[in-house]
Tab-separated table of C-alpha atoms in Angstrom:
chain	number	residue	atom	x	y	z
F	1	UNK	CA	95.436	74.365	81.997
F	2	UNK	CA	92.849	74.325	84.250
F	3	UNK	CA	89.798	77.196	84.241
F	4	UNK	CA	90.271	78.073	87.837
F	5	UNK	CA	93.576	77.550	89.697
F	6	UNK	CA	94.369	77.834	93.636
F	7	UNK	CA	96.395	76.875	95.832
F	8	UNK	CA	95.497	73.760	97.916
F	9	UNK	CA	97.653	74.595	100.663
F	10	UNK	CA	97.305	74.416	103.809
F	11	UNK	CA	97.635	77.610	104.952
F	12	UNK	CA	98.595	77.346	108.747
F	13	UNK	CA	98.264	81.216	110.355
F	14	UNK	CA	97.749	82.117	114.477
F	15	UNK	CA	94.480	83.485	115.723
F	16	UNK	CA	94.202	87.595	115.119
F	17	UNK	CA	96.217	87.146	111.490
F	18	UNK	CA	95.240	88.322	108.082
F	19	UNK	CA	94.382	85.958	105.297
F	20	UNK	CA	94.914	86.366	102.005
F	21	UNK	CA	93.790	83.926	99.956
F	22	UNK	CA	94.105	83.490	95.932
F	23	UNK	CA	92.405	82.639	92.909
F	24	UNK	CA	93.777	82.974	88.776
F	25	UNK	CA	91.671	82.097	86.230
F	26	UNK	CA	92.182	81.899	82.218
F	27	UNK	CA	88.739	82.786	80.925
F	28	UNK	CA	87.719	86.459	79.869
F	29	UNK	CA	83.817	85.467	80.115
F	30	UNK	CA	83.773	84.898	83.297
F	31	UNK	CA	82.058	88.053	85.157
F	32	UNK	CA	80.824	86.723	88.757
F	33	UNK	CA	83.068	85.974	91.620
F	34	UNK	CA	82.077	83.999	94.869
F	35	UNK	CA	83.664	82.605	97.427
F	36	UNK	CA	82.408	79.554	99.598
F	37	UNK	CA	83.681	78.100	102.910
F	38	UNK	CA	83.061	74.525	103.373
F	39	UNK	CA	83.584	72.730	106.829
F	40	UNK	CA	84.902	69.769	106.382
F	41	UNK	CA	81.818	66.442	105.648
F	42	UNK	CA	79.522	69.628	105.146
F	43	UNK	CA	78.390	71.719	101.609
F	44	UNK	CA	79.773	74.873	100.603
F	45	UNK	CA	78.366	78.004	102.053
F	46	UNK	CA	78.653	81.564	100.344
F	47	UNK	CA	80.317	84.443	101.718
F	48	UNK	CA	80.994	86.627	99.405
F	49	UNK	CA	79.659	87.371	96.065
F	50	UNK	CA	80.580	90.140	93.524
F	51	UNK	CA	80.252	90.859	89.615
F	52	UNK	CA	83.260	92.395	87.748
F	53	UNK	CA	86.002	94.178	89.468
F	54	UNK	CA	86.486	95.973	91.868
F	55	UNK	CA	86.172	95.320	96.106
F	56	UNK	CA	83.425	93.863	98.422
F	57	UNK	CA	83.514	94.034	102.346
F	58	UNK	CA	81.160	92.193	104.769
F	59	UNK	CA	82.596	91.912	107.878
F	60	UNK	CA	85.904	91.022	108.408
F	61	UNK	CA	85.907	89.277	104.731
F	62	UNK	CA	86.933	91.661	101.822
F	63	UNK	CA	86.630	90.127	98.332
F	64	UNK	CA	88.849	91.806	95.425
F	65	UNK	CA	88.220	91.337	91.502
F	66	UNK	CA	91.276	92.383	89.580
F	67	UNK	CA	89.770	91.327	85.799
F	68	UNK	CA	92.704	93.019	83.868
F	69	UNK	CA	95.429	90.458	85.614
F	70	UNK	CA	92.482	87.522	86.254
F	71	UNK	CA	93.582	87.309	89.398
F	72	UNK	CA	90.880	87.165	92.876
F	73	UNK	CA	91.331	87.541	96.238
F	74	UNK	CA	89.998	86.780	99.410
F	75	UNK	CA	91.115	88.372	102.387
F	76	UNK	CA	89.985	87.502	106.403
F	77	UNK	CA	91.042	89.943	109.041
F	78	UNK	CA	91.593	89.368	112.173
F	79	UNK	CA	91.323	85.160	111.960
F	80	UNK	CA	89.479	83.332	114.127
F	81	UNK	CA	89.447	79.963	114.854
F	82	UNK	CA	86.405	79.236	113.659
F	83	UNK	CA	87.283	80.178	110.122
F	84	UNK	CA	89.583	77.311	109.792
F	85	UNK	CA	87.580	75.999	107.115
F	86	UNK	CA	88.517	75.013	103.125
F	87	UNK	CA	87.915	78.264	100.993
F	88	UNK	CA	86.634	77.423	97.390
F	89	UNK	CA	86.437	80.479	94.675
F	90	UNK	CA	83.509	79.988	91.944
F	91	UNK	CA	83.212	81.685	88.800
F	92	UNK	CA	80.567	82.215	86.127
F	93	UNK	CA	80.221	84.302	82.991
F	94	UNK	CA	77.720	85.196	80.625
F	95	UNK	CA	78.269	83.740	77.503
F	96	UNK	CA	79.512	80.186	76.002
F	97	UNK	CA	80.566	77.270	78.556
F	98	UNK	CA	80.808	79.869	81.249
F	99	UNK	CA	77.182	80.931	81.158
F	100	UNK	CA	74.965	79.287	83.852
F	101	UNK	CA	77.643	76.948	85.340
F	102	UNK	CA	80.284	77.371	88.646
F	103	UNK	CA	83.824	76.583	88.000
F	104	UNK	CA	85.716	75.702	91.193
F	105	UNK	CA	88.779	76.269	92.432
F	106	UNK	CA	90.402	73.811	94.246
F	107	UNK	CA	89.756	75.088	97.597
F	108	UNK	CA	92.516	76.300	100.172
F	109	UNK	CA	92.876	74.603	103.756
F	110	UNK	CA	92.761	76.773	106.276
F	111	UNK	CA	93.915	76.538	109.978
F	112	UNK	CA	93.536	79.010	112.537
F	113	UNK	CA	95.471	77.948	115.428
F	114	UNK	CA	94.653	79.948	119.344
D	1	UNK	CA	70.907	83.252	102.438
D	2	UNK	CA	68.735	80.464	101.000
D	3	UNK	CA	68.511	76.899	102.520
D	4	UNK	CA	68.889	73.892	100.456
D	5	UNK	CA	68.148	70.768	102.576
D	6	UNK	CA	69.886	67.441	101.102
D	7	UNK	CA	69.644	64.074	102.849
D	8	UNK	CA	70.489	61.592	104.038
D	9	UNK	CA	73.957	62.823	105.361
D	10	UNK	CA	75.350	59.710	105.540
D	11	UNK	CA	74.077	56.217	104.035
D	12	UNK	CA	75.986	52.831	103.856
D	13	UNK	CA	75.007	50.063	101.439
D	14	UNK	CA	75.885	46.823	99.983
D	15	UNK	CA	77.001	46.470	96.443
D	16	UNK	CA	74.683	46.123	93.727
D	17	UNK	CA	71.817	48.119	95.987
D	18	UNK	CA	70.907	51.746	95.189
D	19	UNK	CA	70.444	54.644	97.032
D	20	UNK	CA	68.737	57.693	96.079
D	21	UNK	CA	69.641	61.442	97.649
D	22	UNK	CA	67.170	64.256	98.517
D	23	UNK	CA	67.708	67.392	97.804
D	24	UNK	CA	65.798	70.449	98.028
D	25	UNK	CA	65.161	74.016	98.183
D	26	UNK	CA	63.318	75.125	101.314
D	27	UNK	CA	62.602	78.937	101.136
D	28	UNK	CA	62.637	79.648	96.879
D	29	UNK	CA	61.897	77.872	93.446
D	30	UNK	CA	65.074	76.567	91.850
D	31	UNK	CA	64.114	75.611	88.033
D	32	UNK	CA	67.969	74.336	88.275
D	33	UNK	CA	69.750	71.928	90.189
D	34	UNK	CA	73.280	70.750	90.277
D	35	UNK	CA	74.825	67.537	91.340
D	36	UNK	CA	78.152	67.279	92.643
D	37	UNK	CA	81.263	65.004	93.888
D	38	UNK	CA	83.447	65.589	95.840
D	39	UNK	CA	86.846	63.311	96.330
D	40	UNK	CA	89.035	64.404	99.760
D	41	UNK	CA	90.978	67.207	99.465
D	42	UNK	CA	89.650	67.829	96.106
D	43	UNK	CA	87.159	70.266	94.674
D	44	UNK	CA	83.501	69.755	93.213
D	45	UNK	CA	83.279	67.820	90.478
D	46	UNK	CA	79.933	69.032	88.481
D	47	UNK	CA	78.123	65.598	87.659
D	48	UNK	CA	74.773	66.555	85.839
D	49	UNK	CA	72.823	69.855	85.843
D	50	UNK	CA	68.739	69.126	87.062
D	51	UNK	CA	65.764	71.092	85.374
D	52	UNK	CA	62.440	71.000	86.334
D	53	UNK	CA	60.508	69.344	84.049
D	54	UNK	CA	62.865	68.440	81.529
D	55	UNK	CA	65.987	65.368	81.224
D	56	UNK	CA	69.009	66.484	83.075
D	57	UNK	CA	72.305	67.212	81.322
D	58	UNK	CA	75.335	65.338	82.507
D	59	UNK	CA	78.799	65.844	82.124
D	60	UNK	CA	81.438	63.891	80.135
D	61	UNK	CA	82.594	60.807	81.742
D	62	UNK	CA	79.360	60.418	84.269
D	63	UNK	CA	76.807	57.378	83.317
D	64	UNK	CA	73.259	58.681	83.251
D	65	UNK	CA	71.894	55.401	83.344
D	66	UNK	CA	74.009	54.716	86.886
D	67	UNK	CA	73.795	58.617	87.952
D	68	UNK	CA	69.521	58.668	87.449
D	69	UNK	CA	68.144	62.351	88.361
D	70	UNK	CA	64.734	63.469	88.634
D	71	UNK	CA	63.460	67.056	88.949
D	72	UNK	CA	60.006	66.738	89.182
D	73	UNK	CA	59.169	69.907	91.105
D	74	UNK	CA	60.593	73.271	91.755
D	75	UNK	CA	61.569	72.897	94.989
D	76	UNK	CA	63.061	68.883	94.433
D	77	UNK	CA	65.429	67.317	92.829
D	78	UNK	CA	66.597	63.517	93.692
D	79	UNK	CA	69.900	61.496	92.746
D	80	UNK	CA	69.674	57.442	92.239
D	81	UNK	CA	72.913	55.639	92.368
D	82	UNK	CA	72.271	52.410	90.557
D	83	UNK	CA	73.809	49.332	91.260
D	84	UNK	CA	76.064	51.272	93.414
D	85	UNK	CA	79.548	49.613	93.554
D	86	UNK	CA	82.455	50.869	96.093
D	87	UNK	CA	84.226	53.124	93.868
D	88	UNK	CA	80.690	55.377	93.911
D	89	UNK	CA	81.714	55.915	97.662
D	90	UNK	CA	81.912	59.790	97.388
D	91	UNK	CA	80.836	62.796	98.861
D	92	UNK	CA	77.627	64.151	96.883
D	93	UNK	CA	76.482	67.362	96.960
D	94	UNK	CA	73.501	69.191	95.554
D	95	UNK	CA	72.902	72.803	94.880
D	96	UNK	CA	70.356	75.189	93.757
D	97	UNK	CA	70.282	78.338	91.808
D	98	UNK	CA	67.758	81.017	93.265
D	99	UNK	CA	65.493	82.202	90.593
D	100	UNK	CA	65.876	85.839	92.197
D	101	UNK	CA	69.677	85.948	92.384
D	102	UNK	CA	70.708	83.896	89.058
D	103	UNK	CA	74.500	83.370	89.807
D	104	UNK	CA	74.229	82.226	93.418
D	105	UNK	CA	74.166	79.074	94.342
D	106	UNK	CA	72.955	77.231	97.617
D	107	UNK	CA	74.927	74.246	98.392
D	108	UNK	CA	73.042	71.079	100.457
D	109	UNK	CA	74.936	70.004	103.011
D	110	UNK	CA	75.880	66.703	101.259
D	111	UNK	CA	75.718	62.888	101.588
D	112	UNK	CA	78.516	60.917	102.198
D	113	UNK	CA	77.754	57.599	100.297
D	114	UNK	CA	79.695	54.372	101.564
D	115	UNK	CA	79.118	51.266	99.574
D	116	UNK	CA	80.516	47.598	101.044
């Protein structure tokens, strides 16, 4: 079993929908949460970041840490097309393997169509 | 956020040549660096963690004697593929951990690396 799992998809959704996208993970250590859009031929860039549970909201991106069922989310509201992008969650933790090193999902495609 | 500058973007050589990548951290120190590949439609695959002033650690399975990484300076850390043959054509991508903000990391903007 992998560390990190999530769906490849693609996800295929019209302009003004909400996103929800999905991460499960197997490891207890982990403790910090991000979540990167890539473009595609370009290197990941964070949007959100958060440490244990609980919610984060910038924008019209809320991130959601549910540690109890290892489960993360990522949620876009009101799509654009300009998000269609691949959506990797990262995890780290503080002890053992997990301390100092990402693990990756492996990304979700995401289209935004007008 | 921080900016991590990584080139070239795109480089094409001939077999048995080798290329080396640039990457580095423009606006902070980063005392580590990470290398990445990346396969289409697949995630990163962590090749060999980069810190300043010491050897780098690689991961099982990647040759450090093909995969050569220097981090001579806080702000630089550079990736020789040796000998490059075409199964090294990949994606690479570098990142770097702010010293202010330990978990984050700031992702290049990668290197796609064709070899003929």
């Amino acid at each position: 079993q992998k560390e990190v799992e999530q769906d490849p998809g693609p996800l295929s959704v019209p302009e003004g929908a909400i996103v929800s996208l999905n991460c499960t993970y197997s490891n207890s250590a982990f403790q910090y949460f991000m979540w990167y859009r890539q473009y595609s031929r370009k290197g990941p860039e964070l949007l959100m970041y958060t440490y244990s549970s609980g919610n984060k909201e910038d924008g019209r991106f809320t991130a959601q840490v549910d540690k109890s069922s290892k489960y993360i989310s990522l949620f876009i509201r009101d799509s654009q097309p300009s998000d269609s992008a691949t959506y990797l969650c990262a995890m780290s933790g503080v002890r053992g393997s997990t301390l100092g090193r990402l693990y990756f999902g492996r990304g979700t495609q995401l289209t935004v169509w007008p | 956020g921080a900016v991590v500058s990584q080139h070239p973007s795109r480089v094409i050589c001939k077999s048995g040549t080798s290329v080396k990548i640039e990457c580095r951290s423009l606006d902070f120190q980063a005392t580590t660096m990470f290398w990445y590949r990346q396969f289409p439609k697949q995630s990163l695959m962590l090749m060999a963690t980069s810190n300043e002033g010491s050897k780098a650690t690689y991961e099982q399975g990647v040759e450090k004697d093909k995969f050569l990484i220097n981090h001579a300076s806080l702000t630089l850390s550079t990736l020789t593929v040796t000998s490059a043959h075409p199964e090294d054509s990949s994606f690479y991508i570098c990142s770097a951990r702010d010293q202010g903000s330990s978990e984050k990391l700031f992702f290049g903007s990668g290197t796609q690396l064709s070899v003929l």
